Amino acid sequence: MDFSSLVTTRQSVRRYSAKPVEPEKIEQLIEAVRLAPSASNSQPWHLIMVTDPELKNQVAHATYSSLVSFNKFAPQAPVLAVLVLEKPKLITQIGGRLKARDFPLIDIGIAAEHFCLQAAELGLGTCMLGWFDEPKVQHLLNIPQNRRIGLLITLGYSQEAAPPRPKNRKSQEEMSSFNKY
Ligand SMILES: Cc1cc2nc3c(=O)[nH]c(=O)nc-3n(C[C@H](O)[C@H](O)[C@H](O)COP(=O)(O)O)c2cc1C
């Protein structure tokens, strides 16, 4: 798939089939995250692939409640990826403080999109999840309390109808300009 097709094909998938994800594809996804760029090449992430079905269900259940139920689809996905934020290099920490920029958060977003685009190329669906019970996920996956979780990503074969949905986005005029704001 060329890059433009990949960008239009990738969409958040919220209906999954039970078909397992092949280990070679999981390996390729880990590699796509590993190769992501980051500020000062700090690579401030640890990726946990949750493949154990029971553990995966427990983590998936920590992404919704009776009150906030929009992630209720998460248990359908056969795999969950968890991107944990690691401390960046000292130089990035200093730079971030001086310039008031959260570089690791930017980095983890890029890594997550590497994951999702690679998955789309492999015929897999993903959905980034920013809403979850962080202490619960930390506990389930033995993540130290001093490590924040950046994002969860559901992974599996889509059961959504092809072709991809039309993108609901601002127009180019609204979101971009030339030479001034
Ligand atoms: C940082 C981030 C957090 C997100 N959190 C959730 C979430 O908790 N639940 C969900 O269903 N979708 C979540 N999404 C998916 C967005 O809703 C989705 O990307 C957006 O609506 C655009 O749709 P598309 O991905 O299908 O192109 C998240 C996306 C990002 C980038």
Tab-separated table of C-alpha atoms and ligand atoms in Angstrom:
chain	number	residue	atom	x	y	z
A	1	MET	CA	0.000	0.000	0.000
A	2	ASP	CA	1.393	3.440	-0.832
A	3	PHE	CA	1.466	6.041	1.923
A	4	SER	CA	-1.577	8.031	0.720
A	5	SER	CA	-3.704	4.862	0.589
A	6	LEU	CA	-2.460	3.889	4.024
A	7	VAL	CA	-3.436	7.261	5.468
A	8	THR	CA	-6.943	7.042	4.003
A	9	THR	CA	-7.390	3.355	4.876
A	10	ARG	CA	-6.387	3.658	8.536
A	11	GLN	CA	-9.379	4.359	10.687
A	12	SER	CA	-10.418	3.594	14.233
A	13	VAL	CA	-11.857	0.095	14.293
A	14	ARG	CA	-14.463	-0.628	16.964
A	15	ARG	CA	-15.711	-4.019	15.762
A	16	TYR	CA	-13.316	-6.959	15.749
A	17	SER	CA	-13.444	-10.598	14.685
A	18	ALA	CA	-12.119	-13.257	17.058
A	19	LYS	CA	-9.404	-14.225	14.532
A	20	PRO	CA	-6.062	-14.199	16.354
A	21	VAL	CA	-3.268	-11.902	15.239
A	22	GLU	CA	-0.304	-13.822	13.817
A	23	PRO	CA	2.897	-13.603	15.944
A	24	GLU	CA	4.911	-12.401	12.893
A	25	LYS	CA	2.557	-9.432	12.549
A	26	ILE	CA	2.879	-8.631	16.257
A	27	GLU	CA	6.646	-8.704	15.785
A	28	GLN	CA	6.381	-6.267	12.868
A	29	LEU	CA	4.270	-3.909	14.951
A	30	ILE	CA	6.823	-3.919	17.766
A	31	GLU	CA	9.477	-3.097	15.161
A	32	ALA	CA	7.397	-0.211	13.773
A	33	VAL	CA	7.250	1.328	17.263
A	34	ARG	CA	10.940	0.650	17.865
A	35	LEU	CA	11.866	2.610	14.725
A	36	ALA	CA	9.729	5.661	15.563
A	37	PRO	CA	11.527	9.007	15.879
A	38	SER	CA	11.707	10.842	19.205
A	39	ALA	CA	13.164	14.029	20.666
A	40	SER	CA	16.958	13.555	21.075
A	41	ASN	CA	16.304	9.924	20.106
A	42	SER	CA	15.219	9.341	23.711
A	43	GLN	CA	12.741	6.587	22.768
A	44	PRO	CA	10.748	7.275	25.951
A	45	TRP	CA	8.414	4.308	25.685
A	46	HIS	CA	7.922	0.734	26.764
A	47	LEU	CA	5.467	-1.243	24.692
A	48	ILE	CA	3.492	-4.036	26.347
A	49	MET	CA	1.667	-6.373	23.971
A	50	VAL	CA	-1.146	-7.930	25.984
A	51	THR	CA	-1.854	-11.209	24.213
A	52	ASP	CA	-2.881	-13.442	27.120
A	53	PRO	CA	-6.688	-13.635	26.605
A	54	GLU	CA	-7.687	-13.424	30.264
A	55	LEU	CA	-5.282	-10.601	31.104
A	56	LYS	CA	-6.236	-8.793	27.892
A	57	ASN	CA	-9.911	-8.940	28.909
A	58	GLN	CA	-9.106	-7.578	32.366
A	59	VAL	CA	-7.201	-4.660	30.840
A	60	ALA	CA	-9.962	-4.079	28.267
A	61	HIS	CA	-12.518	-3.906	31.079
A	62	ALA	CA	-10.471	-1.105	32.646
A	63	THR	CA	-11.234	1.143	29.633
A	64	TYR	CA	-14.933	1.676	30.379
A	65	SER	CA	-17.526	1.704	33.122
A	66	SER	CA	-21.308	1.849	33.331
A	67	LEU	CA	-20.993	5.647	33.405
A	68	VAL	CA	-18.498	6.066	30.543
A	69	SER	CA	-19.100	3.218	28.152
A	70	PHE	CA	-17.746	4.369	24.770
A	71	ASN	CA	-14.868	1.867	24.975
A	72	LYS	CA	-17.182	-1.078	25.608
A	73	PHE	CA	-15.993	-2.571	22.323
A	74	ALA	CA	-12.420	-3.018	23.644
A	75	PRO	CA	-12.785	-6.638	24.889
A	76	GLN	CA	-13.608	-7.757	21.314
A	77	ALA	CA	-10.039	-7.004	20.213
A	78	PRO	CA	-7.799	-10.073	20.565
A	79	VAL	CA	-4.730	-7.983	21.465
A	80	LEU	CA	-4.152	-4.769	23.404
A	81	ALA	CA	-1.013	-2.691	23.088
A	82	VAL	CA	-0.037	-0.499	26.008
A	83	LEU	CA	2.422	2.354	25.516
A	84	VAL	CA	4.096	3.243	28.802
A	85	LEU	CA	5.968	6.537	29.065
A	86	GLU	CA	9.585	6.159	30.084
A	87	LYS	CA	11.868	8.923	31.340
A	88	PRO	CA	13.603	10.618	28.398
A	89	LYS	CA	17.338	11.391	28.279
A	90	LEU	CA	18.517	14.121	30.640
A	91	ILE	CA	19.094	16.502	27.716
A	92	THR	CA	15.460	16.065	26.633
A	93	GLN	CA	14.238	16.575	30.192
A	94	ILE	CA	16.226	19.812	30.482
A	95	GLY	CA	15.153	20.995	27.018
A	96	GLY	CA	11.540	20.180	27.775
A	97	ARG	CA	11.635	22.106	31.045
A	98	LEU	CA	13.372	25.128	29.480
A	99	LYS	CA	10.929	25.276	26.590
A	100	ALA	CA	7.872	24.008	28.519
A	101	ARG	CA	7.318	21.157	26.066
A	102	ASP	CA	6.259	17.647	26.894
A	103	PHE	CA	8.466	15.869	24.358
A	104	PRO	CA	7.715	12.296	25.563
A	105	LEU	CA	3.999	12.843	25.022
A	106	ILE	CA	4.699	14.012	21.469
A	107	ASP	CA	7.019	11.032	20.955
A	108	ILE	CA	4.480	8.511	22.172
A	109	GLY	CA	1.862	9.918	19.805
A	110	ILE	CA	4.223	9.399	16.882
A	111	ALA	CA	5.045	5.857	18.065
A	112	ALA	CA	1.334	5.100	18.370
A	113	GLU	CA	0.684	6.273	14.824
A	114	HIS	CA	3.595	4.148	13.559
A	115	PHE	CA	1.848	1.212	15.210
A	116	CYS	CA	-1.541	2.030	13.697
A	117	LEU	CA	-0.245	2.657	10.174
A	118	GLN	CA	1.839	-0.521	10.228
A	119	ALA	CA	-1.226	-2.423	11.421
A	120	ALA	CA	-3.310	-0.982	8.570
A	121	GLU	CA	-0.662	-2.091	6.093
A	122	LEU	CA	-0.848	-5.603	7.544
A	123	GLY	CA	-4.635	-5.657	7.141
A	124	LEU	CA	-5.246	-5.151	10.856
A	125	GLY	CA	-7.530	-2.703	12.629
A	126	THR	CA	-6.626	-0.512	15.591
A	127	CYS	CA	-8.162	2.091	17.849
A	128	MET	CA	-6.142	4.316	20.167
A	129	LEU	CA	-7.692	4.573	23.606
A	130	GLY	CA	-6.911	7.582	25.752
A	131	TRP	CA	-9.654	6.815	28.271
A	132	PHE	CA	-8.853	4.101	30.803
A	133	ASP	CA	-8.438	3.467	34.505
A	134	GLU	CA	-4.700	4.091	34.764
A	135	PRO	CA	-4.095	2.717	38.302
A	136	LYS	CA	-6.010	-0.430	37.388
A	137	VAL	CA	-4.002	-1.009	34.189
A	138	GLN	CA	-0.762	-0.272	36.084
A	139	HIS	CA	-1.710	-2.878	38.659
A	140	LEU	CA	-2.748	-5.533	36.116
A	141	LEU	CA	0.473	-5.198	34.096
A	142	ASN	CA	2.943	-4.590	36.939
A	143	ILE	CA	3.678	-1.099	35.682
A	144	PRO	CA	5.434	0.921	38.419
A	145	GLN	CA	3.269	3.716	39.855
A	146	ASN	CA	5.845	6.301	38.815
A	147	ARG	CA	5.333	5.380	35.135
A	148	ARG	CA	2.442	7.019	33.285
A	149	ILE	CA	0.593	5.146	30.584
A	150	GLY	CA	0.415	7.145	27.349
A	151	LEU	CA	-2.108	5.198	25.322
A	152	LEU	CA	-3.752	1.846	24.884
A	153	ILE	CA	-4.353	0.532	21.363
A	154	THR	CA	-6.831	-2.194	20.443
A	155	LEU	CA	-5.603	-4.563	17.733
A	156	GLY	CA	-7.277	-7.217	15.640
A	157	TYR	CA	-9.017	-8.053	12.385
A	158	SER	CA	-11.785	-5.614	11.606
A	159	GLN	CA	-15.374	-6.680	11.261
A	160	GLU	CA	-16.404	-3.273	9.986
A	161	ALA	CA	-17.851	-2.941	6.510
A	162	ALA	CA	-15.409	-2.076	3.695
A	163	PRO	CA	-14.608	0.409	2.185
A	164	PRO	CA	-13.305	2.756	4.901
A	165	ARG	CA	-15.685	5.427	6.251
A	166	PRO	CA	-15.351	8.920	4.766
A	167	LYS	CA	-13.061	10.999	6.991
A	168	ASN	CA	-14.777	13.584	9.149
A	169	ARG	CA	-12.153	16.318	9.187
A	170	LYS	CA	-11.824	20.116	9.098
A	171	SER	CA	-11.219	21.511	5.617
A	172	GLN	CA	-7.667	22.376	4.521
A	173	GLU	CA	-8.653	26.071	4.631
A	174	GLU	CA	-9.689	25.684	8.268
A	175	MET	CA	-6.681	23.717	9.461
A	176	SER	CA	-3.812	25.145	7.445
A	177	SER	CA	-2.465	28.403	6.066
A	178	PHE	CA	0.492	29.711	4.132
A	179	ASN	CA	3.044	32.117	5.529
A	180	LYS	CA	0.997	33.344	8.510
A	181	TYR	CA	-1.418	31.986	11.114
B	1	LIG	C1	-4.952	10.358	21.762
B	1	LIG	C2	-6.191	9.664	21.259
B	1	LIG	C3	-7.090	9.123	22.161
B	1	LIG	C4	-8.224	8.443	21.713
B	1	LIG	N1	-9.066	7.849	22.610
B	1	LIG	C5	-10.114	7.131	22.183
B	1	LIG	C6	-10.919	6.404	23.094
B	1	LIG	O1	-10.693	6.377	24.298
B	1	LIG	N2	-11.964	5.691	22.573
B	1	LIG	C7	-12.244	5.643	21.248
B	1	LIG	O2	-13.187	4.959	20.847
B	1	LIG	N3	-11.477	6.330	20.346
B	1	LIG	C8	-10.431	7.051	20.781
B	1	LIG	N4	-9.614	7.698	19.878
B	1	LIG	C9	-9.913	7.604	18.436
B	1	LIG	C10	-10.462	8.920	17.873
B	1	LIG	O3	-11.783	9.087	18.307
B	1	LIG	C11	-10.359	8.869	16.350
B	1	LIG	O4	-9.021	8.748	15.968
B	1	LIG	C12	-10.954	10.110	15.679
B	1	LIG	O5	-12.329	10.216	15.929
B	1	LIG	C13	-10.762	10.075	14.154
B	1	LIG	O6	-11.357	8.912	13.600
B	1	LIG	P1	-10.515	7.822	12.803
B	1	LIG	O7	-9.433	7.312	13.729
B	1	LIG	O8	-11.497	6.737	12.471
B	1	LIG	O9	-9.930	8.461	11.593
B	1	LIG	C14	-8.489	8.355	20.315
B	1	LIG	C15	-7.569	8.908	19.401
B	1	LIG	C16	-6.427	9.537	19.864
B	1	LIG	C17	-5.444	10.076	18.842
